[in-house]
Amino acid sequence: MVLCRYLSRIRGSGLSSRPNGNCIGIVACVVLIAALAPFATNAGTIVLANRTLETVSFRIGNEARKLASGEVLPIRSSTSQTIRFSGSSRPFYTIDPNAIYFFGPDPPNRIDLVRIGLGGDATSSSIFESDLVAGAPNLEIQGPNLATISVKLLVDDEEAAKRETWDRRLRNRVKEASAVFERHCFVRFDVVAVGTWNSDDEITEFERSLQDFERKVSPDTARLAIGFTSQYRIKPGRTHLGGTRGPMYTHLLIREWSHQINEPERLEVLLHELGHFLGAVHSPEPDSVMRPVLGDRQARAANFRVGFDPLNTLAMCLVSDALRGGRVKRFADMNLPTQLELHKLYGEITKAYPDDKTPAQYVSFLEQSRIEPLARGANLVVMGIGSAAEQNARLPKLLGDSLTEFYVRRAAQIAAPLPADVGPRAFLLALGIGLDRTASLREHRLVGPLCERIESEAQRKSRLEIMGVPTAFAKHELARHFFMAAALSAIIGPEPAERACLALQLGNSTRLGDFSPAIYQADLAGIVFAYGVLSGSLHLAELADTFTVAEHLPRREDQAGSISPADFAEQFGTAVDPRFRKLREELSAPLRKLAEGNG
């Protein structure tokens, strides 16, 4: 609902949906388990937009910032941050990475900060707000470490100007466009070569012209070839001013000359198509450069601010964060958490803007790369667990730890023949789904929609009726947390997985939870187990024959012990307190020994 309201640009009335000012995000301890070091997580981006009519001054963490009316500001941060500003009824707000917020009027004379209904980790809230109130520092907000995209510029044989003239004109346009992207998503476009090509005089359709350009032109050492064709007389009415085959594609073609558009509008066309290259889709916001119809004379206005809408800003930040690693050439190369973030983002845009096909097309790009193969593989394994449950329902029945080992071995047996880039994650995700009698994974912001694709609610209900109660050391909660943490780690990474599992115990501002060291240790053990499976040190074929609970979970004498919220605060303070870090280190020590023994 907030997304639809935002896209409709409703102003002036107070919105009921708003960030919870009484929560802070749990921050994972700085020292990771040694075995988990090879994993990398995304930097994360918080997107702020100003939908008031005045400039808003605010302080995020320890930095003072300003945001003019209508502007969008991305802030790179892998952790939750506090934000304070005058005119608000709240002392501070907590904002999460990979989420979008906008300043809006809060009558009669106040300003509110409203979260758009997507992004952020719904399970990353802690009860310990006192640290922030006391002025404890946020973790570092990261600087504008830019991803650089090398560009080759080309004009066709119909270009009338001399090379010196068009070279200068197009370099300047790319430079202006690059400045916009540096501000919106930390990407720089760098011209490294120029050239020409002979376009086909017989072609009058843009799609065929793009094909002709792709066939005749190589980017060579550049990442992207941008062609500016003067081949066509543009007919009145809606027509293609530019295009590319999809995000991260190597070729982009733009119609250069028309009596209908001027230089500011040509800049908008270039920004629009480069936005598609970086994962932006069409937006219903009328002043976004990603609106589907350009050349509408908006850019000619003296006070017009060319820029991207907040949702596409977040999408491009996710892509640019992946590009900074240097190994990503296609959507298919991005890691799974980034793909899931984009999948959710595009899905929400599709709901808000159903008349445009671009978001759905980008969803299909993602599903064809990793999401759909993983969903199919995990579905196969979950069905195998269900078949194993039916088999076990016949006498004699396995119970407890033996039942857990039976299910894990069957799952490994089914997952082992799957492709290497699918089988291990499908195995871990299926165990998280199949050995959990709660809906914890299904309620997770990113993993939940994937779980629903893997197993319908009706299928889940039928499976739960016959599967019994798998345990670890006779406790279902230990088994549940072990496999849930392993599944989350395989999909979203170890640090987010640990934050999510810890938050389930500690609770949030509306629910306080008891803390169990044994369950937390099971979470950590599940993350170590996931690393072993994904790194190849634990082979599925071997797990199919030899998996035992005791081999992968340490046994504690106080398996049932728990600590109340008040006692936790007294003994350990918060999740970033040195006392809690010491406890984490103590709980991690046995896991290293298990990892060494299984390595």
Short mmCIF file of C-alpha atoms in Angstrom, two decimals, residues 197-431:
data_model
loop_
_atom_site.label_atom_id
_atom_site.label_comp_id
_atom_site.label_asym_id
_atom_site.label_seq_id
_atom_site.Cartn_x
_atom_site.Cartn_y
_atom_site.Cartn_z
CA TRP A 197 30.34 1.68 -38.65
CA ASN A 198 28.37 1.39 -41.88
CA SER A 199 24.67 1.05 -41.11
CA ASP A 200 22.34 -0.70 -43.53
CA ASP A 201 20.42 1.86 -45.61
CA GLU A 202 17.64 -0.65 -46.32
CA ILE A 203 16.67 -1.15 -42.66
CA THR A 204 13.87 1.04 -41.34
CA GLU A 205 12.96 -0.90 -38.14
CA PHE A 206 14.82 -0.15 -34.94
CA GLU A 207 15.05 -3.79 -33.75
CA ARG A 208 16.71 -4.83 -37.00
CA SER A 209 19.05 -1.85 -36.78
CA LEU A 210 20.15 -3.00 -33.33
CA GLN A 211 20.82 -6.47 -34.72
CA ASP A 212 22.82 -4.96 -37.59
CA PHE A 213 24.85 -2.87 -35.12
CA GLU A 214 25.56 -5.91 -32.94
CA ARG A 215 26.67 -7.96 -35.93
CA LYS A 216 29.04 -5.32 -37.35
CA VAL A 217 30.54 -3.79 -34.20
CA SER A 218 32.72 -5.31 -31.51
CA PRO A 219 33.20 -3.49 -28.18
CA ASP A 220 36.83 -4.72 -28.33
CA THR A 221 38.39 -3.92 -24.96
CA ALA A 222 35.39 -1.85 -23.79
CA ARG A 223 32.60 -3.26 -21.64
CA LEU A 224 29.87 -1.49 -23.64
CA ALA A 225 29.53 -0.32 -27.25
CA ILE A 226 27.16 2.64 -27.70
CA GLY A 227 26.14 3.42 -31.26
CA PHE A 228 24.54 6.69 -32.35
CA THR A 229 22.76 6.23 -35.64
CA SER A 230 21.64 9.01 -37.98
CA GLN A 231 20.05 6.54 -40.37
CA TYR A 232 16.37 7.39 -39.81
CA ARG A 233 13.90 10.13 -40.30
CA ILE A 234 11.80 9.77 -37.16
CA LYS A 235 8.11 9.68 -37.92
CA PRO A 236 5.58 11.58 -35.79
CA GLY A 237 4.20 9.64 -32.83
CA ARG A 238 5.78 7.20 -30.38
CA THR A 239 8.92 5.51 -31.66
CA HIS A 240 12.13 3.97 -30.39
CA LEU A 241 14.75 6.56 -29.55
CA GLY A 242 17.12 3.93 -28.22
CA GLY A 243 17.36 0.37 -27.04
CA THR A 244 19.36 -2.61 -25.82
CA ARG A 245 18.59 -6.30 -25.40
CA GLY A 246 18.61 -6.20 -21.64
CA PRO A 247 20.60 -5.46 -18.50
CA MET A 248 24.38 -5.70 -18.78
CA TYR A 249 24.17 -6.37 -22.52
CA THR A 250 27.21 -5.36 -24.57
CA HIS A 251 25.51 -3.17 -27.21
CA LEU A 252 23.29 -0.11 -26.97
CA LEU A 253 21.90 1.79 -29.96
CA ILE A 254 20.50 5.34 -29.93
CA ARG A 255 18.90 7.45 -32.65
CA GLU A 256 20.93 10.60 -32.73
CA TRP A 257 19.11 13.12 -34.91
CA SER A 258 15.56 14.34 -34.88
CA HIS A 259 13.91 17.73 -35.22
CA GLN A 260 11.71 16.77 -32.28
CA ILE A 261 14.32 16.56 -29.50
CA ASN A 262 17.12 18.80 -28.32
CA GLU A 263 20.38 18.14 -26.45
CA PRO A 264 18.90 17.92 -22.90
CA GLU A 265 16.40 15.40 -24.23
CA ARG A 266 19.18 13.44 -25.96
CA LEU A 267 20.92 13.28 -22.59
CA GLU A 268 17.73 11.85 -21.10
CA VAL A 269 17.61 9.18 -23.82
CA LEU A 270 21.20 8.18 -23.06
CA LEU A 271 20.48 8.10 -19.31
CA HIS A 272 17.37 6.01 -19.92
CA GLU A 273 19.17 3.38 -21.97
CA LEU A 274 22.21 3.27 -19.67
CA GLY A 275 19.72 2.86 -16.83
CA HIS A 276 18.38 -0.26 -18.56
CA PHE A 277 21.96 -1.49 -18.85
CA LEU A 278 22.30 -1.13 -15.05
CA GLY A 279 19.03 -2.89 -14.26
CA ALA A 280 16.56 0.03 -14.21
CA VAL A 281 13.06 -0.59 -15.58
CA HIS A 282 10.25 1.70 -16.68
CA SER A 283 8.74 3.82 -13.93
CA PRO A 284 5.29 5.40 -13.59
CA GLU A 285 6.84 8.44 -11.91
CA PRO A 286 6.37 11.30 -14.38
CA ASP A 287 9.66 13.06 -13.61
CA SER A 288 11.87 9.96 -13.59
CA VAL A 289 14.27 9.51 -16.49
CA MET A 290 12.91 5.95 -16.64
CA ARG A 291 9.40 7.07 -17.62
CA PRO A 292 8.54 5.05 -20.74
CA VAL A 293 8.00 8.00 -23.09
CA LEU A 294 10.77 10.57 -23.47
CA GLY A 295 11.01 13.56 -25.79
CA ASP A 296 8.02 15.04 -23.96
CA ARG A 297 9.67 18.47 -23.54
CA GLN A 298 10.04 18.14 -19.75
CA ALA A 299 13.83 18.30 -20.02
CA ARG A 300 13.58 21.69 -21.74
CA ALA A 301 12.27 23.38 -18.59
CA ALA A 302 14.87 25.52 -16.81
CA ASN A 303 14.06 24.03 -13.38
CA PHE A 304 13.89 20.40 -14.52
CA ARG A 305 16.15 18.07 -12.51
CA VAL A 306 17.13 15.01 -14.50
CA GLY A 307 17.36 11.95 -12.32
CA PHE A 308 16.10 8.50 -11.39
CA ASP A 309 13.21 7.47 -9.16
CA PRO A 310 14.02 5.78 -5.81
CA LEU A 311 13.06 2.24 -6.82
CA ASN A 312 15.29 2.26 -9.88
CA THR A 313 18.02 3.94 -7.84
CA LEU A 314 18.01 0.95 -5.50
CA ALA A 315 17.96 -1.50 -8.42
CA MET A 316 20.97 0.17 -10.04
CA CYS A 317 22.81 0.31 -6.71
CA LEU A 318 22.33 -3.45 -6.31
CA VAL A 319 23.72 -4.03 -9.79
CA SER A 320 26.62 -1.59 -9.38
CA ASP A 321 27.53 -3.21 -6.09
CA ALA A 322 27.83 -6.50 -7.97
CA LEU A 323 29.84 -4.85 -10.75
CA ARG A 324 32.40 -3.50 -8.29
CA GLY A 325 33.60 -7.05 -7.73
CA GLY A 326 34.91 -7.09 -11.30
CA ARG A 327 33.67 -10.57 -12.25
CA VAL A 328 30.05 -9.85 -13.10
CA LYS A 329 29.33 -9.66 -16.82
CA ARG A 330 25.67 -10.75 -16.89
CA PHE A 331 22.66 -10.91 -14.58
CA ALA A 332 23.39 -14.60 -14.29
CA ASP A 333 26.78 -13.83 -12.72
CA MET A 334 25.37 -11.88 -9.77
CA ASN A 335 25.20 -13.67 -6.46
CA LEU A 336 21.91 -15.12 -5.32
CA PRO A 337 21.10 -12.53 -2.60
CA THR A 338 21.41 -9.73 -5.18
CA GLN A 339 19.23 -11.61 -7.62
CA LEU A 340 16.60 -12.19 -4.95
CA GLU A 341 16.67 -8.51 -3.96
CA LEU A 342 16.14 -7.49 -7.59
CA HIS A 343 13.49 -10.15 -8.12
CA LYS A 344 11.49 -8.77 -5.20
CA LEU A 345 12.00 -5.18 -6.33
CA TYR A 346 10.89 -5.86 -9.91
CA GLY A 347 7.95 -7.89 -8.64
CA GLU A 348 6.75 -4.94 -6.57
CA ILE A 349 7.18 -2.54 -9.49
CA THR A 350 5.19 -4.94 -11.68
CA LYS A 351 2.32 -4.85 -9.19
CA ALA A 352 2.38 -1.05 -9.07
CA TYR A 353 2.83 -0.65 -12.84
CA PRO A 354 1.08 -3.66 -14.45
CA ASP A 355 0.69 -2.03 -17.86
CA ASP A 356 4.44 -2.08 -18.58
CA LYS A 357 6.23 -5.29 -19.56
CA THR A 358 9.79 -4.23 -18.70
CA PRO A 359 9.81 -5.26 -15.00
CA ALA A 360 8.36 -8.67 -15.87
CA GLN A 361 11.02 -9.12 -18.55
CA TYR A 362 13.76 -8.39 -16.03
CA VAL A 363 12.16 -10.84 -13.59
CA SER A 364 12.38 -13.49 -16.31
CA PHE A 365 16.08 -12.72 -16.84
CA LEU A 366 16.70 -13.40 -13.16
CA GLU A 367 14.56 -16.54 -13.00
CA GLN A 368 16.29 -18.05 -16.00
CA SER A 369 19.72 -17.52 -14.40
CA ARG A 370 19.62 -18.91 -10.86
CA ILE A 371 16.28 -18.60 -9.15
CA GLU A 372 14.21 -21.04 -11.22
CA PRO A 373 16.90 -23.78 -11.41
CA LEU A 374 17.35 -23.54 -7.63
CA ALA A 375 13.60 -23.63 -7.04
CA ARG A 376 13.22 -26.72 -9.24
CA GLY A 377 16.13 -28.47 -7.56
CA ALA A 378 14.94 -27.69 -4.05
CA ASN A 379 11.40 -28.76 -4.99
CA LEU A 380 12.77 -32.13 -6.07
CA VAL A 381 14.60 -32.56 -2.76
CA VAL A 382 11.61 -31.44 -0.64
CA MET A 383 9.42 -33.91 -2.51
CA GLY A 384 12.04 -36.55 -1.71
CA ILE A 385 11.82 -35.67 1.98
CA GLY A 386 8.05 -35.99 1.73
CA SER A 387 8.40 -39.44 0.12
CA ALA A 388 10.82 -40.43 2.88
CA ALA A 389 8.23 -39.30 5.44
CA GLU A 390 5.60 -41.51 3.77
CA GLN A 391 8.02 -44.40 3.88
CA ASN A 392 8.77 -43.78 7.55
CA ALA A 393 5.07 -43.64 8.36
CA ARG A 394 4.97 -47.37 7.79
CA LEU A 395 6.25 -49.52 10.65
CA PRO A 396 8.85 -49.64 12.06
CA LYS A 397 9.12 -45.88 12.51
CA LEU A 398 12.30 -43.88 13.02
CA LEU A 399 12.14 -41.21 15.71
CA GLY A 400 14.14 -38.24 16.97
CA ASP A 401 17.76 -37.95 15.89
CA SER A 402 17.54 -41.09 13.78
CA LEU A 403 14.65 -39.55 11.86
CA THR A 404 16.72 -36.41 11.22
CA GLU A 405 19.62 -38.48 9.90
CA PHE A 406 17.23 -40.46 7.68
CA TYR A 407 15.84 -37.28 6.11
CA VAL A 408 19.25 -35.66 5.62
CA ARG A 409 20.69 -38.74 3.96
CA ARG A 410 17.71 -39.03 1.64
CA ALA A 411 17.95 -35.34 0.74
CA ALA A 412 21.67 -35.66 -0.01
CA GLN A 413 21.02 -38.71 -2.14
CA ILE A 414 18.51 -36.80 -4.27
CA ALA A 415 20.59 -33.60 -4.49
CA ALA A 416 23.92 -35.27 -5.33
CA PRO A 417 23.16 -35.85 -9.07
CA LEU A 418 21.93 -32.28 -9.60
CA PRO A 419 24.24 -29.78 -11.37
CA ALA A 420 27.09 -28.58 -9.19
CA ASP A 421 25.82 -24.99 -9.20
CA VAL A 422 22.37 -26.11 -8.01
CA GLY A 423 22.66 -29.29 -5.94
CA PRO A 424 24.40 -28.04 -2.75
CA ARG A 425 22.16 -24.97 -2.32
CA ALA A 426 19.04 -26.96 -3.23
CA PHE A 427 20.02 -29.55 -0.61
CA LEU A 428 20.49 -26.95 2.15
CA LEU A 429 17.38 -24.96 1.27
CA ALA A 430 15.23 -28.09 1.07
CA LEU A 431 16.41 -29.23 4.51
#
